[in-house]
Amino acid sequence: MNSALSIVRQQIPQRWLVVWVMALFFAAGAVGVAEWHWRSLDYHPHIRDSAQLWSIQRDRADGANRVPLALLGASHIQYAIDMKLLKKLLPEYQPVMLAYNGHYPLATLRDLARDQAFDGVVLCDIDARGLSRYYDDAQQPFVDYYHHQWSPSWHFHRLMLTAWQRIAIVGSERFSIVSRLLRWIGNGPPPWRSPVRFHADRSGGIDFSRVDKAALTRGFIDGLQQDLRKHPAIPADRWLADLQRVREWCDAIRQRGGKVVFFRTPTSGTLQADENAAFPRPRYWDKLAQATGAPTFYATDAAYFETLNLHDGSHVDYHDRPAYTRALVAALTERGLLQR
C-alpha cells in the first residue's frame, strides 16, 4: 500500500508538468495564430504611450550624469524629434521626452520648477494659446501619477510591457481576446491602424502614407476653431500679466543653474492663419521673453522651418525627423540657447 502511494506521489508532479507544458504550448500557438492573423491584415507591433512610460522618462530628468534636456510640449515635438540623433548631436545632454500628444505642457514645467533635484535645460514647445491659464493642468494627471502612484514595481512592469509590445501586436489591449469579442458582439469596426511609429523613449513619427491627410488637416482646423469658441483668446495685457506665474517657474529653475527655452513649432495653411488671427505674434509671442525672462525661438525665423513640409498643417513625416532634429539643434546652438 505504501509503495503504491509513493508511486502516485511521484507521478502527480510529472503529470502536472505535462499539463503545464501542454498549456504553454497551446497558449503559444494561440498567440502565434493571432499574430499571423493581424500581420496578414497589415497591422504591426506598436508601443502604447502611458503615464507609466512618461514616468520612466520623468525619472531620468533628475540625477543624470549629463545635463538633462527636458523636451516639453505635445505631438509637434514628440513626433518630430529623432532622440537617438539628438543624443549624438548634443553629447553633453541627456534628452528626456516629456511631451504628451494632445496635452499642453505647463503642468510639467511647473513640476520641474518645484523639483529641487532638477537643474537641467527645458526646451518647451508651446504657442501663445497654450500659455493661457486654461491649459495649466493639461498634463497634471501624468504629474500626479508620477508623484502618487509610480513605484519600482510599476517601473519593472512597464519595462516588461514595453518589451512585449515592441515585438507582439497582441501586446496592445486593442488586440486582446476581450476587445475582439466586444467588437464582434457590437459589430464594431476593426482596430484603428495607427500611422504613428512609437518608441520606448516616447518619441514617435507619423507615416503620412497611412493617413488621410485632408481629413486629418480638417480635423485639426475644426478642433482649433471649436477650442477658440470655447476658450476665446484673452486680451494681450491680461495674457502678459498672467505670465507672472510662468516667470516664477522659470526663475526657480534658473536659480538652480538650469534654463528654460520656449520654442514655437511651425504650422501652415488655415491652421496657421487661425492661430495668428487669435494670437497675433507681435502682441503675444514677441512679448514672452521679456515677461518670463526666458529666451525664445520662433521656428519660422530659421530658413529650414520656413520651407518645412507639414503634411497636415502641423506635423512632419517620420522620414523628415532627422532633418528636423538637425535644423532645430543648429538653430538653437547658433543662437546660444544650447551648447554643443
XYZ file of C-alpha atoms in Angstrom:
340
model
C 0.000 0.000 0.000
C 2.724 2.416 0.969
C 4.667 1.643 -2.186
C 1.573 2.299 -4.299
C 1.056 5.714 -2.619
C 4.697 6.532 -3.184
C 4.360 5.778 -6.888
C 1.241 8.006 -7.121
C 3.040 10.870 -5.361
C 5.914 10.598 -7.816
C 3.570 10.574 -10.804
C 1.480 13.641 -9.768
C 4.287 16.205 -10.232
C 5.122 14.632 -13.575
C 1.503 14.842 -14.693
C 1.274 18.483 -13.666
C 4.468 19.185 -15.559
C 2.895 17.660 -18.659
C -0.242 19.773 -18.102
C 1.788 22.963 -17.802
C 3.866 22.173 -20.870
C 0.717 21.484 -22.893
C -0.910 24.700 -21.611
C 2.121 26.749 -22.587
C 2.221 25.036 -25.982
C -1.424 25.852 -26.726
C -1.037 29.424 -25.392
C 1.985 29.989 -27.614
C 0.079 28.533 -30.534
C -2.889 30.825 -29.906
C -0.614 33.876 -29.720
C 1.149 32.783 -32.904
C -2.136 32.384 -34.775
C -3.363 35.776 -33.546
C -0.080 37.432 -34.581
C -0.256 35.847 -38.031
C -3.879 36.983 -38.402
C -3.216 40.635 -37.530
C 0.024 40.845 -39.512
C -1.763 39.472 -42.580
C -4.126 42.455 -42.255
C -1.170 44.884 -42.315
C -1.043 45.593 -38.590
C 2.306 45.973 -36.837
C 3.580 45.885 -33.233
C 3.077 49.226 -31.553
C 4.318 50.563 -28.223
C 1.466 52.304 -26.432
C 2.172 55.514 -24.542
C 1.011 55.808 -20.945
C 1.549 57.619 -17.659
C 3.920 54.800 -16.732
C 6.077 55.293 -19.816
C 6.044 59.043 -19.137
C 7.162 58.374 -15.568
C 10.187 56.374 -16.727
C 11.314 59.443 -18.643
C 10.466 61.739 -15.728
C 12.833 59.699 -13.537
C 15.646 60.473 -15.993
C 15.219 64.231 -15.526
C 16.821 64.026 -12.074
C 20.304 62.978 -11.082
C 21.710 62.423 -14.556
C 25.452 62.279 -15.262
C 24.848 64.544 -18.246
C 22.798 67.733 -18.290
C 19.112 66.778 -18.504
C 17.407 68.234 -21.569
C 13.691 68.017 -20.851
C 11.605 68.204 -24.037
C 8.174 69.567 -23.185
C 5.204 70.053 -25.457
C 2.618 67.978 -27.268
C 2.597 65.979 -30.502
C 4.517 68.555 -32.551
C 7.801 67.931 -30.767
C 7.032 64.379 -29.697
C 6.600 63.259 -33.323
C 9.369 65.419 -34.821
C 12.471 64.690 -32.753
C 14.850 61.824 -33.536
C 16.033 61.071 -29.998
C 18.984 58.878 -30.978
C 20.274 61.545 -33.326
C 19.687 64.247 -30.713
C 21.919 62.372 -28.260
C 24.694 62.240 -30.870
C 24.364 65.911 -31.761
C 24.310 67.020 -28.108
C 26.624 64.618 -26.239
C 26.714 66.859 -23.159
C 22.966 66.490 -22.669
C 20.600 63.712 -21.679
C 17.409 64.205 -23.716
C 14.220 63.347 -21.850
C 10.915 63.211 -23.756
C 8.176 64.603 -21.512
C 5.885 65.883 -24.265
C 2.474 64.219 -24.465
C 0.240 64.070 -27.515
C -2.745 66.416 -27.231
C -1.723 67.971 -23.889
C -0.141 71.374 -23.324
C 2.931 71.101 -21.045
C 2.652 73.817 -18.376
C 1.904 71.335 -15.570
C 5.175 69.563 -16.309
C 7.094 72.852 -16.404
C 5.580 73.724 -13.028
C 6.540 70.310 -11.652
C 10.161 70.642 -12.809
C 10.307 74.120 -11.241
C 9.222 72.650 -7.902
C 11.681 69.754 -8.159
C 14.806 70.771 -6.237
C 16.756 67.960 -7.940
C 16.160 69.326 -11.440
C 18.834 71.747 -12.656
C 18.839 70.966 -16.384
C 17.551 72.650 -19.525
C 13.889 72.762 -20.513
C 13.026 73.080 -24.196
C 9.335 73.881 -24.090
C 7.457 73.656 -27.388
C 4.350 75.788 -26.903
C 2.304 78.518 -28.560
C 0.657 81.623 -27.121
C -2.661 79.811 -26.704
C -1.004 77.063 -24.676
C 0.424 79.644 -22.269
C -3.083 80.710 -21.242
C -4.259 79.665 -17.786
C -6.927 77.471 -19.367
C -4.309 74.835 -20.069
C -2.210 74.915 -16.889
C -3.337 71.451 -15.791
C -3.458 69.625 -19.116
C -0.578 67.302 -18.147
C -1.348 67.279 -14.418
C -2.734 63.700 -14.461
C 0.708 62.422 -15.516
C 2.443 64.534 -12.870
C 0.025 63.251 -10.215
C 0.547 59.663 -11.280
C 4.310 60.094 -11.072
C 4.247 61.537 -7.555
C 1.494 59.395 -6.030
C 1.416 56.023 -7.796
C 4.736 55.463 -9.524
C 6.924 52.797 -7.899
C 9.815 50.428 -8.726
C 7.369 47.573 -9.258
C 5.371 49.581 -11.792
C 8.657 50.573 -13.419
C 9.568 46.913 -13.878
C 6.053 46.110 -15.123
C 6.225 48.856 -17.745
C 9.669 47.756 -18.927
C 8.355 44.229 -19.489
C 5.212 45.513 -21.191
C 7.247 47.732 -23.496
C 9.478 44.807 -24.468
C 6.373 42.730 -25.227
C 4.645 45.475 -27.217
C 7.803 46.021 -29.243
C 7.593 42.510 -30.723
C 3.927 41.490 -30.455
C 0.791 43.045 -31.897
C -1.282 41.305 -29.216
C 0.751 43.183 -26.600
C -1.716 46.028 -27.110
C -5.086 45.838 -25.368
C -6.790 46.779 -28.651
C -5.984 43.280 -29.943
C -6.869 41.288 -26.843
C -9.442 38.489 -26.909
C -11.840 40.591 -24.820
C -11.579 43.542 -27.213
C -12.162 41.286 -30.179
C -15.236 39.710 -28.556
C -16.664 43.145 -27.771
C -16.172 44.246 -31.375
C -17.783 41.041 -32.603
C -20.789 41.408 -30.274
C -21.245 45.071 -31.141
C -20.422 44.585 -34.832
C -17.722 47.202 -34.363
C -15.023 48.182 -36.845
C -11.560 46.580 -36.811
C -8.842 48.230 -34.695
C -7.543 51.535 -35.988
C -4.268 51.263 -37.894
C -2.111 53.814 -36.163
C 0.166 55.778 -38.512
C 2.485 56.577 -35.577
C 5.712 54.654 -35.113
C 6.249 54.965 -31.386
C 9.441 54.212 -29.447
C 10.311 53.286 -25.884
C 11.951 56.702 -25.382
C 8.474 58.198 -26.034
C 9.399 59.814 -29.308
C 7.425 58.885 -32.367
C 6.948 59.556 -36.048
C 3.911 59.796 -38.300
C 3.840 57.772 -41.504
C 1.679 60.002 -43.668
C 1.442 57.342 -46.364
C -1.024 55.647 -43.965
C -3.081 58.783 -43.316
C -5.947 60.613 -44.997
C -4.104 63.945 -44.983
C -7.097 66.046 -45.970
C -9.280 64.573 -43.230
C -6.538 64.950 -40.634
C -5.914 68.564 -41.627
C -9.620 69.331 -41.460
C -9.780 67.698 -38.048
C -7.016 69.912 -36.653
C -8.621 73.048 -38.087
C -12.063 72.140 -36.731
C -10.566 71.271 -33.347
C -8.763 74.611 -33.112
C -11.839 76.577 -34.139
C -14.032 74.741 -31.626
C -11.494 75.310 -28.868
C -11.249 79.006 -29.674
C -15.025 79.281 -29.430
C -14.925 77.542 -26.053
C -11.827 79.389 -24.805
C -11.542 82.677 -26.738
C -8.182 84.393 -26.804
C -7.801 86.580 -23.725
C -6.700 90.204 -24.159
C -2.952 90.583 -24.634
C -2.464 92.711 -21.498
C -4.174 90.119 -19.313
C -2.247 87.322 -21.036
C 1.010 89.107 -20.235
C 0.037 89.716 -16.614
C -0.817 86.030 -16.209
C 2.715 85.109 -17.322
C 3.975 86.084 -13.872
C 3.315 82.504 -12.730
C 5.417 81.198 -15.642
C 8.197 83.639 -14.793
C 8.275 82.274 -11.238
C 8.698 78.726 -12.564
C 11.477 79.802 -14.918
C 13.180 81.737 -12.117
C 13.105 78.696 -9.845
C 14.899 76.600 -12.482
C 17.396 79.382 -13.242
C 18.251 79.782 -9.569
C 19.396 76.155 -9.506
C 21.621 76.689 -12.547
C 19.143 75.456 -15.142
C 17.479 77.154 -18.093
C 14.086 77.322 -19.816
C 13.848 77.956 -23.562
C 10.446 78.484 -25.181
C 10.193 77.181 -28.731
C 7.335 77.803 -31.146
C 6.976 74.972 -33.636
C 5.729 75.895 -37.120
C 2.241 75.426 -38.554
C 0.933 76.240 -42.009
C -2.157 76.976 -44.076
C -5.530 77.640 -42.471
C -4.308 76.344 -39.130
C -1.538 78.919 -39.037
C -3.858 81.704 -40.204
C -6.442 80.928 -37.477
C -3.765 80.766 -34.776
C -2.226 84.080 -35.872
C -5.625 85.767 -36.029
C -6.440 84.733 -32.470
C -2.968 85.364 -31.006
C -1.061 87.849 -33.229
C 2.657 87.307 -32.777
C 3.622 90.961 -32.110
C 1.109 91.252 -29.263
C 1.655 87.832 -27.699
C 4.664 85.653 -28.515
C 7.087 88.521 -29.096
C 6.390 89.700 -25.528
C 7.110 86.301 -23.989
C 10.866 86.594 -23.432
C 10.571 89.905 -21.592
C 7.630 88.697 -19.495
C 9.248 85.440 -18.365
C 12.961 86.235 -18.526
C 13.387 83.063 -20.615
C 14.822 83.055 -24.142
C 12.501 82.194 -27.009
C 12.834 80.873 -30.540
C 10.140 81.151 -33.198
C 10.785 78.330 -35.647
C 9.960 80.167 -38.839
C 12.740 82.654 -38.064
C 15.113 79.950 -39.328
C 15.198 79.248 -43.071
C 14.708 75.471 -42.791
C 11.441 75.776 -40.898
C 10.022 78.241 -43.416
C 10.135 75.542 -46.095
C 9.180 72.614 -43.882
C 6.628 70.194 -45.375
C 3.813 69.968 -42.832
C 1.521 67.316 -44.295
C -1.457 68.179 -42.094
C -0.545 71.799 -41.430
C 1.065 70.786 -38.176
C 3.310 67.677 -38.262
C 6.268 66.331 -40.233
C 6.512 62.850 -41.716
C 8.726 60.401 -39.874
C 11.216 60.473 -42.767
C 11.821 64.169 -42.010
C 12.633 63.699 -38.321
C 16.452 63.584 -38.743
C 16.499 66.770 -40.863
C 14.114 68.487 -38.437
C 16.271 67.477 -35.462
C 19.473 68.705 -37.092
C 17.856 72.015 -38.068
C 16.466 72.584 -34.574
C 19.804 71.862 -32.895
C 21.611 74.122 -35.373
C 19.144 76.970 -34.814
C 19.319 76.706 -31.026
C 23.114 76.430 -30.856
C 23.658 79.271 -33.321
C 21.565 81.488 -31.055
C 23.478 80.357 -27.969
C 20.423 78.680 -26.460
C 22.148 75.270 -26.339
C 25.812 74.321 -26.283
C 27.479 71.643 -28.399
